[in-house]
Short mmCIF file of C-alpha atoms in Angstrom, two decimals:
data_model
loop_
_atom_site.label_atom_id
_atom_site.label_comp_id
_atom_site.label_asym_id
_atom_site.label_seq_id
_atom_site.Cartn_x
_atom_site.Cartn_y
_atom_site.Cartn_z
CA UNK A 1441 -76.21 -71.75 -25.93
CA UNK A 1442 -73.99 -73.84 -28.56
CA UNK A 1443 -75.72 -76.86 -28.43
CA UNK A 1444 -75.63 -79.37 -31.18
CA UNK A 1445 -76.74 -77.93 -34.13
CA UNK A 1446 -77.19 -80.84 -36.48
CA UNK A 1447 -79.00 -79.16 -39.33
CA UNK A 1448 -76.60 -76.05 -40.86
CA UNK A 1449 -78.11 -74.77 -43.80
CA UNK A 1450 -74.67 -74.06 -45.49
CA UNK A 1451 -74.80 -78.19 -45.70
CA UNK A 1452 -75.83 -79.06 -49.35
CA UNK A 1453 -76.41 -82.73 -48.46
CA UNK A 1454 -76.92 -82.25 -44.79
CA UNK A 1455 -74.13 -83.55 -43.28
CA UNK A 1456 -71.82 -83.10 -40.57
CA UNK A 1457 -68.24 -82.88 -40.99
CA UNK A 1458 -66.30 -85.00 -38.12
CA UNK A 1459 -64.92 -81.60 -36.69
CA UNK A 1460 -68.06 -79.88 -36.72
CA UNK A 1461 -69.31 -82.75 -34.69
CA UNK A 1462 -66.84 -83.21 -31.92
CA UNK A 1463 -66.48 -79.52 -31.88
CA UNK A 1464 -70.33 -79.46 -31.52
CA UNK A 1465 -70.14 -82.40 -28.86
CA UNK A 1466 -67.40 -80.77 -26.84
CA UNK A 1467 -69.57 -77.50 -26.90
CA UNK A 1468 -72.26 -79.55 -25.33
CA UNK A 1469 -71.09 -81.11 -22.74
CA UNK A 1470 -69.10 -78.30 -21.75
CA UNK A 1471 -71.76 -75.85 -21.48
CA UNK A 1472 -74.38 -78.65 -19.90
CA UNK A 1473 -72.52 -79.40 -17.01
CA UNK A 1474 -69.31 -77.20 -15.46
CA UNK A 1475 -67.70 -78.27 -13.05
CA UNK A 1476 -68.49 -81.14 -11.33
CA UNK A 1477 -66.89 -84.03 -8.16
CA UNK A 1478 -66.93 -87.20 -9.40
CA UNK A 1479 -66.14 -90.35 -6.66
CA UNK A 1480 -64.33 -93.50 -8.19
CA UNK A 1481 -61.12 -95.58 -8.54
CA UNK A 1482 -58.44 -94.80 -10.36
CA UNK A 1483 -56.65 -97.13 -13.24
CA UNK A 1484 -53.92 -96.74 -15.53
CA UNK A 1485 -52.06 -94.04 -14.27
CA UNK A 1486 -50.11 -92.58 -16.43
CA UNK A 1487 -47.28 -90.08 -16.15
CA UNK A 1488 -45.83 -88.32 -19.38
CA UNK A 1489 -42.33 -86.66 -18.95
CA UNK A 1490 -44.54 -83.33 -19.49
CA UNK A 1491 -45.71 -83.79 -16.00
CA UNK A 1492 -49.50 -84.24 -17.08
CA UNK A 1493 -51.31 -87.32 -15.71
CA UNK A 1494 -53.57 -89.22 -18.00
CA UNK A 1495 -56.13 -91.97 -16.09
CA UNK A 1496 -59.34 -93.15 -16.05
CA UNK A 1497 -61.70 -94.00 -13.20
CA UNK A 1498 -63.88 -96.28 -12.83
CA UNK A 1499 -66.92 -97.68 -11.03
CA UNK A 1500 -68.64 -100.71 -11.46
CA UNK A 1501 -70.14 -100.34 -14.83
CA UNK A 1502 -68.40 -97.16 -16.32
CA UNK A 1503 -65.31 -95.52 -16.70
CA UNK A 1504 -64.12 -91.91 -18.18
CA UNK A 1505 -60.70 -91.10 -19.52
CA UNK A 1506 -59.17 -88.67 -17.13
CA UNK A 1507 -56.59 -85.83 -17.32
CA UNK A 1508 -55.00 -83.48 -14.73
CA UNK A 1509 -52.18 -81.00 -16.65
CA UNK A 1510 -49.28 -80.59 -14.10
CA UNK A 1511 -50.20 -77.38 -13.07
CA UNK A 1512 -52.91 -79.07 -11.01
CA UNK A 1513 -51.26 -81.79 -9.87
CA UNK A 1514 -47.88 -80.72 -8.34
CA UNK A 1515 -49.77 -79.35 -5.74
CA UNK A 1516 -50.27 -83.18 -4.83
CA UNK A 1517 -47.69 -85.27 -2.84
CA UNK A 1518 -47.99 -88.11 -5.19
CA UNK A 1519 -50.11 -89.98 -7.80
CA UNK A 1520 -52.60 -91.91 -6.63
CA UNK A 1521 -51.58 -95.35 -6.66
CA UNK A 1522 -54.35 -97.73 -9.58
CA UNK A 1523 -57.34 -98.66 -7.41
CA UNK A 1524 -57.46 -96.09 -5.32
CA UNK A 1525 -60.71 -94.27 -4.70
CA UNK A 1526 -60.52 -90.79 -5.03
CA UNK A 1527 -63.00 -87.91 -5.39
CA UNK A 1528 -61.89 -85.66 -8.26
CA UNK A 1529 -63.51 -82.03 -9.18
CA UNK A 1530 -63.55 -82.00 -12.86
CA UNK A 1531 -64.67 -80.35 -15.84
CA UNK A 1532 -66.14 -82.55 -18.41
CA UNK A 1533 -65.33 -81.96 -22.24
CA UNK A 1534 -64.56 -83.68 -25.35
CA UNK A 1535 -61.10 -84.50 -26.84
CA UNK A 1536 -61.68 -83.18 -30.15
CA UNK A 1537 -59.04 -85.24 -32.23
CA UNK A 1538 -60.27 -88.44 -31.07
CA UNK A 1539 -63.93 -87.69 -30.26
CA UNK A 1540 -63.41 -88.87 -26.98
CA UNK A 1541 -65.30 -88.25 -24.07
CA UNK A 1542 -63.30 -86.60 -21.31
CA UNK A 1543 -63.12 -85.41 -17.86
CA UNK A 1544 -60.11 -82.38 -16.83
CA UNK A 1545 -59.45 -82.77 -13.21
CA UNK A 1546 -58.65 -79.78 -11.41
CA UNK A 1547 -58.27 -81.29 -7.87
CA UNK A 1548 -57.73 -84.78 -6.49
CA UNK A 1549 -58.68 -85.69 -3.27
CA UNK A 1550 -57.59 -89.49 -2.28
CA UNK A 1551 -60.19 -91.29 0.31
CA UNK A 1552 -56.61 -92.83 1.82
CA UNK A 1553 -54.92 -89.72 2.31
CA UNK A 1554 -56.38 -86.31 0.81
CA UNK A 1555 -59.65 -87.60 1.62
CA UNK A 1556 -59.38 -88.53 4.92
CA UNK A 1557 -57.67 -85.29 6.24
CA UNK A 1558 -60.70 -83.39 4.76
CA UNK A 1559 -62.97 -85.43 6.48
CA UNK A 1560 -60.99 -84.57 9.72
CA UNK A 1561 -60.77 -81.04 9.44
CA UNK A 1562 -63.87 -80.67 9.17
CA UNK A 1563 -64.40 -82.87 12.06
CA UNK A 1564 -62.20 -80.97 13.97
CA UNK A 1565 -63.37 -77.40 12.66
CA UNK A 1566 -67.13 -78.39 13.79
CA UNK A 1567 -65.37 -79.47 16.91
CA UNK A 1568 -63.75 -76.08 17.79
CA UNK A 1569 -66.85 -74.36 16.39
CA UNK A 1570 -68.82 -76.10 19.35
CA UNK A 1571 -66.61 -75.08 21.65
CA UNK A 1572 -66.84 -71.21 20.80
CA UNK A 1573 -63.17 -71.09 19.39
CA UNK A 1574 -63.99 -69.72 16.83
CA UNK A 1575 -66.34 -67.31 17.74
CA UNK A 1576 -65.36 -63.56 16.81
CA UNK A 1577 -66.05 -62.09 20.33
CA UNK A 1578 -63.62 -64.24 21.76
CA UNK A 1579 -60.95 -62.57 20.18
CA UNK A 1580 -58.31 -60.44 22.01
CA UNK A 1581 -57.26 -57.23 21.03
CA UNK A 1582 -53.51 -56.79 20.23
CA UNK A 1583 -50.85 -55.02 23.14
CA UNK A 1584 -50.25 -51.61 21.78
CA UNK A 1585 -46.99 -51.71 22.70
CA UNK A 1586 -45.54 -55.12 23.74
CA UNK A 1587 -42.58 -55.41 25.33
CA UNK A 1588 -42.12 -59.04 24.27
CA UNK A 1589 -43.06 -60.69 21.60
CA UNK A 1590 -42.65 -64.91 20.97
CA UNK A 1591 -42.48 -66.35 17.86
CA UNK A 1592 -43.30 -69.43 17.47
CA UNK A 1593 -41.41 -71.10 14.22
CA UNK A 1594 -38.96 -73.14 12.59
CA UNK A 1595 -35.46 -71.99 13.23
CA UNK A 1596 -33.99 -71.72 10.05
CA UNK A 1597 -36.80 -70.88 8.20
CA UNK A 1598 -36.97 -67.54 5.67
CA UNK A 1599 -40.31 -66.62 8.06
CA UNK A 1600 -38.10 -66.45 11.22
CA UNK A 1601 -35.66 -63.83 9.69
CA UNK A 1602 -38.89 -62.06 7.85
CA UNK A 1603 -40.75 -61.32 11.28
CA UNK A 1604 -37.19 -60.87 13.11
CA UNK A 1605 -36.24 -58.10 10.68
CA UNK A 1606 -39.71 -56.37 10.70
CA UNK A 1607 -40.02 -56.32 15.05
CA UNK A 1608 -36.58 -54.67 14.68
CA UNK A 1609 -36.79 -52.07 12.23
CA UNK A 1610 -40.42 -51.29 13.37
CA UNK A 1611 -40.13 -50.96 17.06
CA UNK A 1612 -36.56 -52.87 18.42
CA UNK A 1613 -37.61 -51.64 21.99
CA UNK A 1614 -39.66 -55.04 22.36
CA UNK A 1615 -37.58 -58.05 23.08
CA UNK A 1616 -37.66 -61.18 20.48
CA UNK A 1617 -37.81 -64.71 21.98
CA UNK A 1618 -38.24 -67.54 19.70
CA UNK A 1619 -39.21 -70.39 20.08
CA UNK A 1620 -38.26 -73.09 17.93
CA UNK A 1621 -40.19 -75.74 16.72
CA UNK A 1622 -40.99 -78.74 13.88
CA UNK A 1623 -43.47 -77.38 11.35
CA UNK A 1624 -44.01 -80.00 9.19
CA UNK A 1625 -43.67 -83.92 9.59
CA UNK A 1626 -44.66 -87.03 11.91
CA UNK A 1627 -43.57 -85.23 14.82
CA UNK A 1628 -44.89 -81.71 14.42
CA UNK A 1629 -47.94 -82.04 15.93
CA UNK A 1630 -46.41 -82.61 19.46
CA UNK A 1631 -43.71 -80.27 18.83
CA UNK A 1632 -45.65 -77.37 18.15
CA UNK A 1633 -48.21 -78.21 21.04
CA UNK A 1634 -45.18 -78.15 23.28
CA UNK A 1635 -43.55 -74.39 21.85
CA UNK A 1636 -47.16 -73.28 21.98
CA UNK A 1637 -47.13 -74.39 25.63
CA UNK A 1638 -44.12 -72.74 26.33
CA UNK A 1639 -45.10 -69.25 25.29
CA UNK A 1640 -46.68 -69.12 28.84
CA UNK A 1641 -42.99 -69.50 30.10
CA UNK A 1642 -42.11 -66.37 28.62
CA UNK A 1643 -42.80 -62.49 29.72
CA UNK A 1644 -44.12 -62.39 25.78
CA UNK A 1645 -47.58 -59.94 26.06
CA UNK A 1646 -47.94 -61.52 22.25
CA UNK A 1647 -47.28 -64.63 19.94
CA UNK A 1648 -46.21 -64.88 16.50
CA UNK A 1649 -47.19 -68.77 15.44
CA UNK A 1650 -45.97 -68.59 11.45
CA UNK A 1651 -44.67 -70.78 9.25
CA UNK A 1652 -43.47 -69.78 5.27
CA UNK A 1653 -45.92 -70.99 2.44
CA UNK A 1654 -45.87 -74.81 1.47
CA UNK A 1655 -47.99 -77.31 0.02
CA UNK A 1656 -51.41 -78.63 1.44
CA UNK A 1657 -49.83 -80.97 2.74
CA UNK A 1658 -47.05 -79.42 4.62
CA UNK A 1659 -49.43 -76.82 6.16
CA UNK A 1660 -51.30 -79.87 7.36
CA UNK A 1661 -50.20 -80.31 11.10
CA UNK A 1662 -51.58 -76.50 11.20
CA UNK A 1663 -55.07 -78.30 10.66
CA UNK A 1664 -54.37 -80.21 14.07
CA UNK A 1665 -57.02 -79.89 16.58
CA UNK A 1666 -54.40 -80.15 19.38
CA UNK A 1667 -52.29 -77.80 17.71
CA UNK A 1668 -55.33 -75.29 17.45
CA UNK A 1669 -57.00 -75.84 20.80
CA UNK A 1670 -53.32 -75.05 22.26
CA UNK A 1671 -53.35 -72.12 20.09
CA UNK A 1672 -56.71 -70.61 21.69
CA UNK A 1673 -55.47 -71.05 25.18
CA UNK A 1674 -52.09 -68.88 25.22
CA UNK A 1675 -51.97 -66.63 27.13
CA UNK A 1676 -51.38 -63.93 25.37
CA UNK A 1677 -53.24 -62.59 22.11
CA UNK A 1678 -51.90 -64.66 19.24
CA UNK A 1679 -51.05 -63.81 15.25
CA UNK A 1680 -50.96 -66.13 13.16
CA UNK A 1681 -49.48 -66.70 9.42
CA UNK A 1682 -49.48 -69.97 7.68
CA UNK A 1683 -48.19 -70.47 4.34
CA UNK A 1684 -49.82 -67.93 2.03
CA UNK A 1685 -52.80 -65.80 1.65
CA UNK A 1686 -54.91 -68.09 0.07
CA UNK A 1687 -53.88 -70.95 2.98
CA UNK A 1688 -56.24 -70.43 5.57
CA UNK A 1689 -55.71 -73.16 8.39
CA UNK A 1690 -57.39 -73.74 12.02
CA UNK A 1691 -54.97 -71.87 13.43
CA UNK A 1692 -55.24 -69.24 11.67
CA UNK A 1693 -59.37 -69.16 12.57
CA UNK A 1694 -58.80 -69.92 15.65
CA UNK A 1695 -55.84 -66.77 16.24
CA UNK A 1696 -56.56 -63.50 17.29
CA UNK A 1697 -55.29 -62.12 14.17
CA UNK A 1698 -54.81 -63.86 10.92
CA UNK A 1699 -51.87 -61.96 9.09
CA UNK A 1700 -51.05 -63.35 5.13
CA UNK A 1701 -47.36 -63.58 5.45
CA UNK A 1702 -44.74 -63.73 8.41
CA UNK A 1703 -43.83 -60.16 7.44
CA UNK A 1704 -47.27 -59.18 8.01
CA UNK A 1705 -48.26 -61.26 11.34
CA UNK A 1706 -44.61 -58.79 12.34
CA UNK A 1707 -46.22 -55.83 11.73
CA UNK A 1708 -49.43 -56.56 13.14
CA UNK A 1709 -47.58 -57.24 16.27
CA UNK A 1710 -45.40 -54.04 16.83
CA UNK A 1711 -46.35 -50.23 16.05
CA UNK A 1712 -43.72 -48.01 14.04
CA UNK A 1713 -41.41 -46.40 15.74
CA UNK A 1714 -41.21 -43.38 13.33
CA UNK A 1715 -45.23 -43.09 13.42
CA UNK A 1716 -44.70 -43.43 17.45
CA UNK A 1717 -42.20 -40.44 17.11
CA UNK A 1718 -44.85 -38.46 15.08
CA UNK A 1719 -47.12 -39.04 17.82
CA UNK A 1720 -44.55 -37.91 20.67
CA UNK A 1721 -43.51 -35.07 18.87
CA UNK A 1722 -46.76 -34.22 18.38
CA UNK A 1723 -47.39 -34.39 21.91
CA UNK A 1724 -44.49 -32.26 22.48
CA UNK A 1725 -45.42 -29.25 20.12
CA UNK A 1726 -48.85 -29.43 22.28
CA UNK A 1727 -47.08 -29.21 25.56
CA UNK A 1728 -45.14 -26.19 24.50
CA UNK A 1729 -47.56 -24.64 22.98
CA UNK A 1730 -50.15 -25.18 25.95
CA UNK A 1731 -47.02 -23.68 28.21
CA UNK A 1732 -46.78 -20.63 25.45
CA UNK A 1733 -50.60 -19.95 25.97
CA UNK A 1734 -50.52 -19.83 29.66
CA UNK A 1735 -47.68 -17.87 30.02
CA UNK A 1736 -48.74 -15.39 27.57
CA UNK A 1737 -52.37 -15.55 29.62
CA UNK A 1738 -50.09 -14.98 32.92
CA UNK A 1739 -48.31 -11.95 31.00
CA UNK A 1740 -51.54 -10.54 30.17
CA UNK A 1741 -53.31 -10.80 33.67
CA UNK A 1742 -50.17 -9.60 34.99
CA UNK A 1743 -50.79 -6.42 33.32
CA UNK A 1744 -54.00 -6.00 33.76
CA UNK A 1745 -53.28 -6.19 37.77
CA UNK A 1746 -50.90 -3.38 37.03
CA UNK A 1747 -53.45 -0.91 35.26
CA UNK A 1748 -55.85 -2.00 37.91
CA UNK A 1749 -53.23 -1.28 40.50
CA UNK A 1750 -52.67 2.22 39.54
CA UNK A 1751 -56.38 3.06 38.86
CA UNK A 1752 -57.05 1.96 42.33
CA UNK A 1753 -53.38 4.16 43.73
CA UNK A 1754 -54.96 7.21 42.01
CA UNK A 1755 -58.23 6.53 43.29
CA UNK A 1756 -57.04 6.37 47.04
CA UNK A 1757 -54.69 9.55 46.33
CA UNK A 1758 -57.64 11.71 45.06
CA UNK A 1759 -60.05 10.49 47.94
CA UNK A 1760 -57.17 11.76 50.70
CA UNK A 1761 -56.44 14.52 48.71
CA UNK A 1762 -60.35 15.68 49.37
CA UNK A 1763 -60.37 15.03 52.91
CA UNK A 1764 -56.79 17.07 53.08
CA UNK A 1765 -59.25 19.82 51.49
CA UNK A 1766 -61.96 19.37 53.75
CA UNK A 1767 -59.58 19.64 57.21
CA UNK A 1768 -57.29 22.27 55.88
CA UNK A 1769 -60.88 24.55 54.72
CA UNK A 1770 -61.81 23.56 58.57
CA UNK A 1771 -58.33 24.27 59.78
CA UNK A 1772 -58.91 27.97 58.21
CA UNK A 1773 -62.15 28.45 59.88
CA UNK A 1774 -60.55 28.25 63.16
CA UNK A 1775 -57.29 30.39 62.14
CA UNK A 1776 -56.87 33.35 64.46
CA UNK A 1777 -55.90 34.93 61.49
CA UNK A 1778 -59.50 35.01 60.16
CA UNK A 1779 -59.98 37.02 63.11
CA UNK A 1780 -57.41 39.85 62.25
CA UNK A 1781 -59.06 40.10 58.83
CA UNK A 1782 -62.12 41.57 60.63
CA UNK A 1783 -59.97 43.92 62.42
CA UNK A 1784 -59.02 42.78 65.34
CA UNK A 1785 -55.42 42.93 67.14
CA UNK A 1786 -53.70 41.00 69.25
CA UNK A 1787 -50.87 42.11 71.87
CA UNK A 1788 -48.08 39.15 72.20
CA UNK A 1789 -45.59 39.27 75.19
CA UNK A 1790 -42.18 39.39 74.39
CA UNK A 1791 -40.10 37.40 74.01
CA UNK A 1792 -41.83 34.59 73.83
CA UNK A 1793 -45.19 36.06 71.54
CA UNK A 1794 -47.92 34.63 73.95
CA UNK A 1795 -51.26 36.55 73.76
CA UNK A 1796 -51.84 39.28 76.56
CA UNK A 1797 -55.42 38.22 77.92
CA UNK A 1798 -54.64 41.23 80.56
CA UNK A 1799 -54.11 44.65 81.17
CA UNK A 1800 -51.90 43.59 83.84
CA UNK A 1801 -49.58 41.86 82.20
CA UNK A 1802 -48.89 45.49 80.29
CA UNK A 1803 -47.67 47.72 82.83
CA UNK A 1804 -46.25 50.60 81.72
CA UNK A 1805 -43.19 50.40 80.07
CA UNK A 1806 -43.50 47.04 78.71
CA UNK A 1807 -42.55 45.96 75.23
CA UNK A 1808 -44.94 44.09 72.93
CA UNK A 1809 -45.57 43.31 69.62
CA UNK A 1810 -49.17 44.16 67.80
CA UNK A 1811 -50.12 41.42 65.44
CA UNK A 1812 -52.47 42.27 62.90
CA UNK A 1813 -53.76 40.92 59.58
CA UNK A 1814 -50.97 41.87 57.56
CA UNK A 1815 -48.15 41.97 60.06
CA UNK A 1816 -46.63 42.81 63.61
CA UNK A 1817 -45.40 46.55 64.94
CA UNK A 1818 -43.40 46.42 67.74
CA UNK A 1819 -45.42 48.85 71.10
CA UNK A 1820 -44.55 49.75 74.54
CA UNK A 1821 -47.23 50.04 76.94
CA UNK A 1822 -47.68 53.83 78.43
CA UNK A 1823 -49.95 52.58 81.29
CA UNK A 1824 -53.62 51.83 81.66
CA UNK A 1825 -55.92 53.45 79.60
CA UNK B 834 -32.02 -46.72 31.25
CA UNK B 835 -33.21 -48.99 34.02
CA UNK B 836 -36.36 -48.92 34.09
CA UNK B 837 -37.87 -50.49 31.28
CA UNK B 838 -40.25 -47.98 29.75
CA UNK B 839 -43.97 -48.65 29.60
CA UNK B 840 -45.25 -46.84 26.03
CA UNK B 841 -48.63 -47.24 26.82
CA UNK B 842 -48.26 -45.42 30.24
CA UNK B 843 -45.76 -42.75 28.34
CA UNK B 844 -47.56 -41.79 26.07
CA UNK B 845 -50.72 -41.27 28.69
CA UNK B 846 -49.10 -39.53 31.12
CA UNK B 847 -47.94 -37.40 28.03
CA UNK B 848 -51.37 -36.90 27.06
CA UNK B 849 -52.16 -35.67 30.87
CA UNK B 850 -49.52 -33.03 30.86
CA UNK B 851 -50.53 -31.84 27.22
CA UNK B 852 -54.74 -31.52 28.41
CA UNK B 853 -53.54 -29.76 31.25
CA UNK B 854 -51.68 -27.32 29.61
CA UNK B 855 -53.98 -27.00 26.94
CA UNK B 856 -56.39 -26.25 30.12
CA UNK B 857 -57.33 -22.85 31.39
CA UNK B 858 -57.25 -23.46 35.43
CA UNK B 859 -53.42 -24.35 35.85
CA UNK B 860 -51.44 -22.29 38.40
CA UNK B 861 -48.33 -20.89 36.69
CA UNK B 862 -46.02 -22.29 39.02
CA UNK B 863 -47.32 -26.11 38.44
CA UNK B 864 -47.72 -25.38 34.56
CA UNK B 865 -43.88 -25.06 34.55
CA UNK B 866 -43.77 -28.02 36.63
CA UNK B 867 -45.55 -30.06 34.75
CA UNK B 868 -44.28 -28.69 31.18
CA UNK B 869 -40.56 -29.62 32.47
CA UNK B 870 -42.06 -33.33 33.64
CA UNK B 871 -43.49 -33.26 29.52
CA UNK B 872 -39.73 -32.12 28.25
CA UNK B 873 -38.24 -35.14 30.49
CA UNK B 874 -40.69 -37.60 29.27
CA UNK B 875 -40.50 -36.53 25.81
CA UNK B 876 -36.72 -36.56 25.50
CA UNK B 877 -36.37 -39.80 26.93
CA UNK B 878 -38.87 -41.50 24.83
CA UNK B 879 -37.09 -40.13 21.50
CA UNK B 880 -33.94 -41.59 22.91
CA UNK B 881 -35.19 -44.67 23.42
CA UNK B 882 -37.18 -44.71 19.83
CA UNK B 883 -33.23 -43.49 18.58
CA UNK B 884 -31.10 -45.40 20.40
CA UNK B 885 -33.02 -49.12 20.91
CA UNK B 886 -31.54 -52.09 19.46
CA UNK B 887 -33.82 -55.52 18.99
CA UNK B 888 -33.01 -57.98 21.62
CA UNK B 889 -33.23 -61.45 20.21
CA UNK B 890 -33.13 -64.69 22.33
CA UNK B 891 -34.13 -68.30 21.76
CA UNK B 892 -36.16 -70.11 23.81
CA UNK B 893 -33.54 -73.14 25.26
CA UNK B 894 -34.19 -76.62 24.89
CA UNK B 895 -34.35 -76.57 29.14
CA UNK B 896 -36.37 -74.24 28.93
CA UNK B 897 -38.95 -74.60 26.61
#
């Protein structure tokens, strides 16, 4: 801690030089109380062509000398106007070259303007929060591929042509209607209740509500509780994108999706047609190569009924083969020619060779042949023997 | 085109004909079948992911 260190040893006489004191001072108060709101009413306003306000504010029975360097107040509409009570966050320090007592304000909230709206959006917030808008679970989950999206905007606006050129590079198969609308002013409230309302009009399967970035201010109507309760109830899954990042609005909580910029909210709403084509191609070098697989499995079974076909041919050729065996070994059992190899003879009439099975049908003088094993000699009967 | 195409029902149906055909108990004749029905589907999404232009309209005053 730097506090106040009123006794430096390097001090022959023990005293403080005036900048060792402020500088001491401004230490102190700087590292005893941060930042800080302070409630009161503003006087003397001052504006220096730097663009820096100097003022002090006031209560009953004190006042502090106030600054706030134009980088923290252009974000304001306007100074507040002397006598106005404001609430200021501030960091309190000491003005070194004039030992004064100081208070840097960072943000000014006016009860008559500033002030007010906080009070209502956070009225309205705790409203919608009762209500369950808010709620995480009610959210919807975004069409994969919509066919139509809305976008809900001002016409001329840079954010129109930012989502507009995103939906049709990214996927130009879904069809764009906009619909245009007041984003900032007296009559944007009613405006953008009524484009909100008219999303149901459309064959949109999701909204785009967006608007560019702005001040506070100008984002304000996007703080409406109308505007946001008309929000929740499209009928469609919503984006939205207000102003930038850092803006976060009750539309925007009460959305399905919250996207940063208008670009963004445009993506969120549409896939990529080249990452789409990855997918379909994909799908196609998995179809052919399924096809591939089961044609090669076709080939193979195919050919494996042929080998089985021909082990089961030469199966049912050997089996009749055997029984061919088996007859023609019984066919040469019976042959009468089994009985000429033991000897025997038979006489066959001419002409037509039939077996003589009498001695009658020999008189003499006939001619027949003798059949034996080995061959036939031709005889003539000489009679009864 | 006529029809407008559904993606989301594309790019099931594609994923049908792919498990299928990735699958073991497909007769050879519907395999072929549905492998052509793939080729049809796939062609005619990449035309459409070629060929589509944005379609802008506003919202009229009568209307909206």
């Amino acid at each position: 801690m730097g506090g106040v260190d009123l006794f430096t040893p390097e001090m022959a006489d023990g005293a403080l030089s005036v900048s060792q004191l402020t500088r001491a001072a401004r230490r102190a108060v700087e590292g005893g109380l941060g930042g800080v709101w302070v409630v009161g009413e503003v006087s003397g306003l001052k504006r220096y062509q730097s663009g820096h306000w100097y003022f002090g504010l006031r209560d009953e029975r004190s006042q502090v000398r106030c600054v706030m360097w134009r980088s923290d107040n252009q974000r304001l509409p306007a100074a507040p106007a002397d006598g106005t009570r404001v609430y200021c966050l501030g960091e309190p320090t000491v003005w070194e070259e004039r030992g004064e007592f100081r208070l840097t304000v960072r943000e000014l909230l006016s009860t008559d303007v500033g002030g007010a709206w906080q009070i209502e959006l956070e009225r309205a917030r705790k409203a919608l929060e009762r209500d369950g808008l808010l709620d995480p679970a009610r959210k919807r989950r975004l069409p994969r591929f919509p066919r139509c999206v809305a976008v809900v905007t001002s016409r001329d606006a840079a954010a129109l042509q930012d989502v507009r050129s995103v939906l049709s590079r990214r996927w130009p198969l879904a069809e764009v209607v906009v619909i245009p609308t007041l984003v900032q002013g007296e009559q944007a409230e009613r405006d953008l209740v009524r484009a909100l309302r008219a999303i149901a009009r459309t064959d949109a399967d999701v909204a785009i509500l967006t608007r560019g970035g702005g001040s506070r201010e100008d984002l304000w109507v996007f703080n409406s509780e109308r505007v946001a309760r008309e929000l929740a109830s499209a009928p469609v899954p919503t984006i939205s994108a207000i102003g930038h990042e850092t803006d976060v609005t009750l539309c925007d909580l009460v959305a399905d999706h919250r996207a940063p910029t208008p670009s963004a909210a445009a993506e969120h709403a549409v896939p990529d047609r080249l990452e789409v084509r990855q997918i379909v191609d994909h799908l196609a070098r998995r179809a052919a190569g399924g096809l591939e697989r089961r044609l090669r499995l076709a080939r193979e079974r195919l050919a494996r009924s042929g080998d089985r076909m021909s082990t089961a041919c030469g199966h049912q050729v050997a089996l009749r083969g055997e029984r061919i065996e088996a007859f023609a070994g019984r066919l040469d059992a019976l042959s009468p020619l089994r009985v000429l190899s033991r000897g025997y003879a038979v006489a066959q009439l001419e002409p037509d060779g039939r077996a003589a099975r009498s001695a009658d049908q020999l008189p003499p003088g006939t001619a027949f042949r003798v059949r034996l094993a080995d061959g036939s000699v031709r005889a003539e009967s000489l009679g009864p023997a | 085109m006529s029809e407008p195409i559904n993606f989301e029902d594309e790019l099931r149906r594609l994923e049908e004909i792919v498990r299928a055909l990735e699958g073991e108990d497909l007769e050879l004749g519907d395999a072929l079948t549905l492998f052509e029905e793939g080729v049809e589907r796939v062609r005619q999404a990449r035309d459409l992911l070629r060929e589509a232009e944005a379609k802008v309209r506003e919202l009229g005053d009568g209307v909206a």
